[in-house]
PDB file of C-alpha atoms in Angstrom:
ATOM      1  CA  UNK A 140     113.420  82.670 150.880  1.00 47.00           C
ATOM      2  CA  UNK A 141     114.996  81.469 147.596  1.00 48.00           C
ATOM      3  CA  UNK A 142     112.024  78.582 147.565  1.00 40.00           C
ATOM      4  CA  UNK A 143     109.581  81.126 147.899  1.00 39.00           C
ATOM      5  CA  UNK A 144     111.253  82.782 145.118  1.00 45.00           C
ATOM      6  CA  UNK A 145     111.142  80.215 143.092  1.00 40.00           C
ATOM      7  CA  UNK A 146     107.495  79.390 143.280  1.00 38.00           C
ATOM      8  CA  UNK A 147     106.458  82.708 142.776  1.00 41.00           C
ATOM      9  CA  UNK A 148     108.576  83.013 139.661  1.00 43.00           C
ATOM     10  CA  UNK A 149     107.146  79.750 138.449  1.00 41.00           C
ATOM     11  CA  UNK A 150     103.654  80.443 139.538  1.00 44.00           C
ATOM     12  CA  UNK A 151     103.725  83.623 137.046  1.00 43.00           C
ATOM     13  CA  UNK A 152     105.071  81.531 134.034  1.00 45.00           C
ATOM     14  CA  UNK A 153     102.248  79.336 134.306  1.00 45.00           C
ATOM     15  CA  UNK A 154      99.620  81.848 134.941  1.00 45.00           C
ATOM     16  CA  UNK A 155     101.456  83.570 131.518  1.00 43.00           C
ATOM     17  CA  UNK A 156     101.400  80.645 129.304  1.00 42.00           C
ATOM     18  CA  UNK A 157      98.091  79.707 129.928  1.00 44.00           C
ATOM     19  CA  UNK A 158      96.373  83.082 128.571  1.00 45.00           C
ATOM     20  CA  UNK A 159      98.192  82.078 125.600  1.00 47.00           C
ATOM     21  CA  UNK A 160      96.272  79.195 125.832  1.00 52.00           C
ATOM     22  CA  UNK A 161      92.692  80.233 124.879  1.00 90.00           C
ATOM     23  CA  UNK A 162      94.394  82.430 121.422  1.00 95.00           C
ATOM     24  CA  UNK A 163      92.342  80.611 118.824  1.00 96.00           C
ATOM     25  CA  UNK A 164      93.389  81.845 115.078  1.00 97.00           C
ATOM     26  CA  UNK A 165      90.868  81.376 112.042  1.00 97.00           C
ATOM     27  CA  UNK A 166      92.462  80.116 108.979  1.00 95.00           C
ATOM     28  CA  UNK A 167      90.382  80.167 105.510  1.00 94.00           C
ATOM     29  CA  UNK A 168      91.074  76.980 103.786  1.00 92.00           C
ATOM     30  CA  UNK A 169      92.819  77.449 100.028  1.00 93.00           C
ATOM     31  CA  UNK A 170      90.847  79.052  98.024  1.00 94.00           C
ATOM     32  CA  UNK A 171      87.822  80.076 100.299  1.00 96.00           C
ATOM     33  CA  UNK A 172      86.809  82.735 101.863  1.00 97.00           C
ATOM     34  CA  UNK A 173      85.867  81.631 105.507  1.00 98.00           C
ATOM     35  CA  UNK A 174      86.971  79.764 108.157  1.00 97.00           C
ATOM     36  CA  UNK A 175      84.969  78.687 111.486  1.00 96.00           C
ATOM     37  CA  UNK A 176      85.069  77.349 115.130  1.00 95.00           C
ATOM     38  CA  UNK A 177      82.744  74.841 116.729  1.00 93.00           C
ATOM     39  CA  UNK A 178      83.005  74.292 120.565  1.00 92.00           C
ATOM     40  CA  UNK A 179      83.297  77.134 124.063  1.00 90.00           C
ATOM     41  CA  UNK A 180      83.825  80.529 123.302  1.00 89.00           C
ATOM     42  CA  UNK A 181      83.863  81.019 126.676  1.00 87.00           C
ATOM     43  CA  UNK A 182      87.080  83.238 127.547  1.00 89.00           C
ATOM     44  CA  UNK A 183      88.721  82.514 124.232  1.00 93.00           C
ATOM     45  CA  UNK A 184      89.920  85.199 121.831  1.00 96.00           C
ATOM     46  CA  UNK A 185      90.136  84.591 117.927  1.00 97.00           C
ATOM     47  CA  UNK A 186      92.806  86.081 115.580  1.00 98.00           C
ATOM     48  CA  UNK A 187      92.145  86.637 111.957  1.00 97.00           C
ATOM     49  CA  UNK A 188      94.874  88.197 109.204  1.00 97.00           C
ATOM     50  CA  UNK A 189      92.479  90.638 107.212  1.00 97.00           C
ATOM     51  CA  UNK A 190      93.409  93.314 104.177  1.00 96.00           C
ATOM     52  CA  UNK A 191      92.193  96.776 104.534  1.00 96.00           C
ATOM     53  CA  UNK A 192      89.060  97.292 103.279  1.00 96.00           C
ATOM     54  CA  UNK A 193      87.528  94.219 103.169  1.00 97.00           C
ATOM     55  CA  UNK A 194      83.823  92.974 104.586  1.00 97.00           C
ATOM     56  CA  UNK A 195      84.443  90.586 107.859  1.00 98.00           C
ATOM     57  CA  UNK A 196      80.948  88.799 108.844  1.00 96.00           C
ATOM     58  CA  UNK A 197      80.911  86.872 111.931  1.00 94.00           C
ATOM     59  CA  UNK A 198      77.758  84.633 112.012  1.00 92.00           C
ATOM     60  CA  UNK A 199      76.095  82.015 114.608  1.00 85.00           C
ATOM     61  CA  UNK A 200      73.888  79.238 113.176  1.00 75.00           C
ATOM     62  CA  UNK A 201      72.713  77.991 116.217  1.00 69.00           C
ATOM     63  CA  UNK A 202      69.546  79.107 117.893  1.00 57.00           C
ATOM     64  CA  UNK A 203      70.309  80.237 121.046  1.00 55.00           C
ATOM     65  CA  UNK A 204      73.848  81.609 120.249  1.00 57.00           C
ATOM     66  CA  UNK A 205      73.522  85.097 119.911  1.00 57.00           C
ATOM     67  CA  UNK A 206      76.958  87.193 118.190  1.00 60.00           C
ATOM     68  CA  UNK A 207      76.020  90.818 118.869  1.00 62.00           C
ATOM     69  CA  UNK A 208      78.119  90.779 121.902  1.00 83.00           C
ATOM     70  CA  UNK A 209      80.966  90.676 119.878  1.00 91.00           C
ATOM     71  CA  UNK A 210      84.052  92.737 120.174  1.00 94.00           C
ATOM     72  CA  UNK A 211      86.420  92.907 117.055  1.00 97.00           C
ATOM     73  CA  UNK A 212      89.534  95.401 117.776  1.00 97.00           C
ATOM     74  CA  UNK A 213      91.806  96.319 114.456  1.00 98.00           C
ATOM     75  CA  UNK A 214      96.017  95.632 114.672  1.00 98.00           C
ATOM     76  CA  UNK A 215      96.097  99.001 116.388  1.00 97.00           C
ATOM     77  CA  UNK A 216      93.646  97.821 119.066  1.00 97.00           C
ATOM     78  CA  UNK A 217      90.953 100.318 117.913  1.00 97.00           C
ATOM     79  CA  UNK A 218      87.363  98.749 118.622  1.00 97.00           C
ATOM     80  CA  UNK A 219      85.266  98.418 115.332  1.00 97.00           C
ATOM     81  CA  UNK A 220      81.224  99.105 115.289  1.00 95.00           C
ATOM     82  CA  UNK A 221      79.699  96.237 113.433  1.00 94.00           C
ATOM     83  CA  UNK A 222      76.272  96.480 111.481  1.00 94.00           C
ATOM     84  CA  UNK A 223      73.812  93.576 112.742  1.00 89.00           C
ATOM     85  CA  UNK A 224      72.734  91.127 110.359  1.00 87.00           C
ATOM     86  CA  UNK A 225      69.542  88.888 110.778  1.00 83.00           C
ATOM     87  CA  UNK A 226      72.432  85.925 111.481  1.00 80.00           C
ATOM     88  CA  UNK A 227      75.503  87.845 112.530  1.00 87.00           C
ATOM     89  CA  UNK A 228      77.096  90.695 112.265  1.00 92.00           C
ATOM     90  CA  UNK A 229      79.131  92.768 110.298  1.00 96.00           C
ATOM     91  CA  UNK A 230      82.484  94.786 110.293  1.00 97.00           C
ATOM     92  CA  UNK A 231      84.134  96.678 107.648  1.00 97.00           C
ATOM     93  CA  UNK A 232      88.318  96.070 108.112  1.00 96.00           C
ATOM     94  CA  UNK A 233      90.217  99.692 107.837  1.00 92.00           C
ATOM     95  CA  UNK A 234      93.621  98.307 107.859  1.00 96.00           C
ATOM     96  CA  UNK A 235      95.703  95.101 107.048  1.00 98.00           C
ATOM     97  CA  UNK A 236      96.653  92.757 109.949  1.00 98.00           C
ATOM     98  CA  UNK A 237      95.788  90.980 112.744  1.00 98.00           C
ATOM     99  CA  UNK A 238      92.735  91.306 113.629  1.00 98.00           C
ATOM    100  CA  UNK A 239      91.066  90.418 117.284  1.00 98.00           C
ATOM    101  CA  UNK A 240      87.864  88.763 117.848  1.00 96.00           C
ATOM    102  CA  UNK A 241      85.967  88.249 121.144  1.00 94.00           C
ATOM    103  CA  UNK A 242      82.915  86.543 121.316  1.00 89.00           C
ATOM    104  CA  UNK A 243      80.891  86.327 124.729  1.00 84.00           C
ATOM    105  CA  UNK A 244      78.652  83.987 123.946  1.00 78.00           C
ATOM    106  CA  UNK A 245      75.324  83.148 125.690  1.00 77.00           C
ATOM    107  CA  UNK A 246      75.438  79.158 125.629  1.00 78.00           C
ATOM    108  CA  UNK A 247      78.492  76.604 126.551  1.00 80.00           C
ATOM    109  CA  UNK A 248      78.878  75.584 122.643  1.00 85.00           C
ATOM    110  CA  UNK A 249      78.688  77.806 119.659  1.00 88.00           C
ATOM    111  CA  UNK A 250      79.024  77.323 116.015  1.00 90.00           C
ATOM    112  CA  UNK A 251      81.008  80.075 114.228  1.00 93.00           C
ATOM    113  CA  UNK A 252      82.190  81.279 111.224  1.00 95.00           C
ATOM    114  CA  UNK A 253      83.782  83.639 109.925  1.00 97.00           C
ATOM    115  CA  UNK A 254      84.133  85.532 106.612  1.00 98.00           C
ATOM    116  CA  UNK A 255      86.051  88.545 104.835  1.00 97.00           C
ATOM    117  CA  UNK A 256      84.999  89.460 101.252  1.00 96.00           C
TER     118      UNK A 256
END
């Protein structure tokens, strides 16, 4: 019983650390404005540090990526609409924080970036 135990209890640490696994943060390089990600969006969920009122565009510049099934959730966890863009989308931020991105995207690879004015 105490083996059985003990697998289970292991079994849910590893199930745990590997959702950490697919936590991808965006980081602007010094001095710019945008950051981006190149590779499977495919169950992965970006974080981005925003201010409040600022202008967050998530665009795709490859052809058969599409980006308006995108779902960007404030630090509370509210769901923002975004306004589609001929190349993306955009959000306006309402609060400073942490900021949630999920992308489902419609191809294996995808080219994104990301920018807050």
């Amino acid at each position: 019983m105490k083996v059985l135990k003990a697998l289970v209890v292991c079994s849910l640490l590893l199930v745990g650390s590997q959702s950490f696994a697919h936590i991808t943060p965006i980081k602007f390089a010094k001095g710019s404005s945008c950051g981006s990600f190149s590779g499977n969006a495919s169950g992965r969920t970006f974080t981005l540090q925003l201010n409040a009122n600022q202008v967050l565009i998530i665009s795709s510049y490859d052809f058969y990526a599409d980006t308006r099934d995108t779902i960007v959730k404030n630090p509370q966890g509210k769901t923002l609409q975004g306004t589609g863009l001929p190349d993306g989308i955009l959000y306006d931020t309402n609060t400073k924080g942490k900021y949630t991105i999920k992308v489902i995207p419609t191809s294996n690879h995808i080219d994104l970036e990301f920018c807050a004015y």
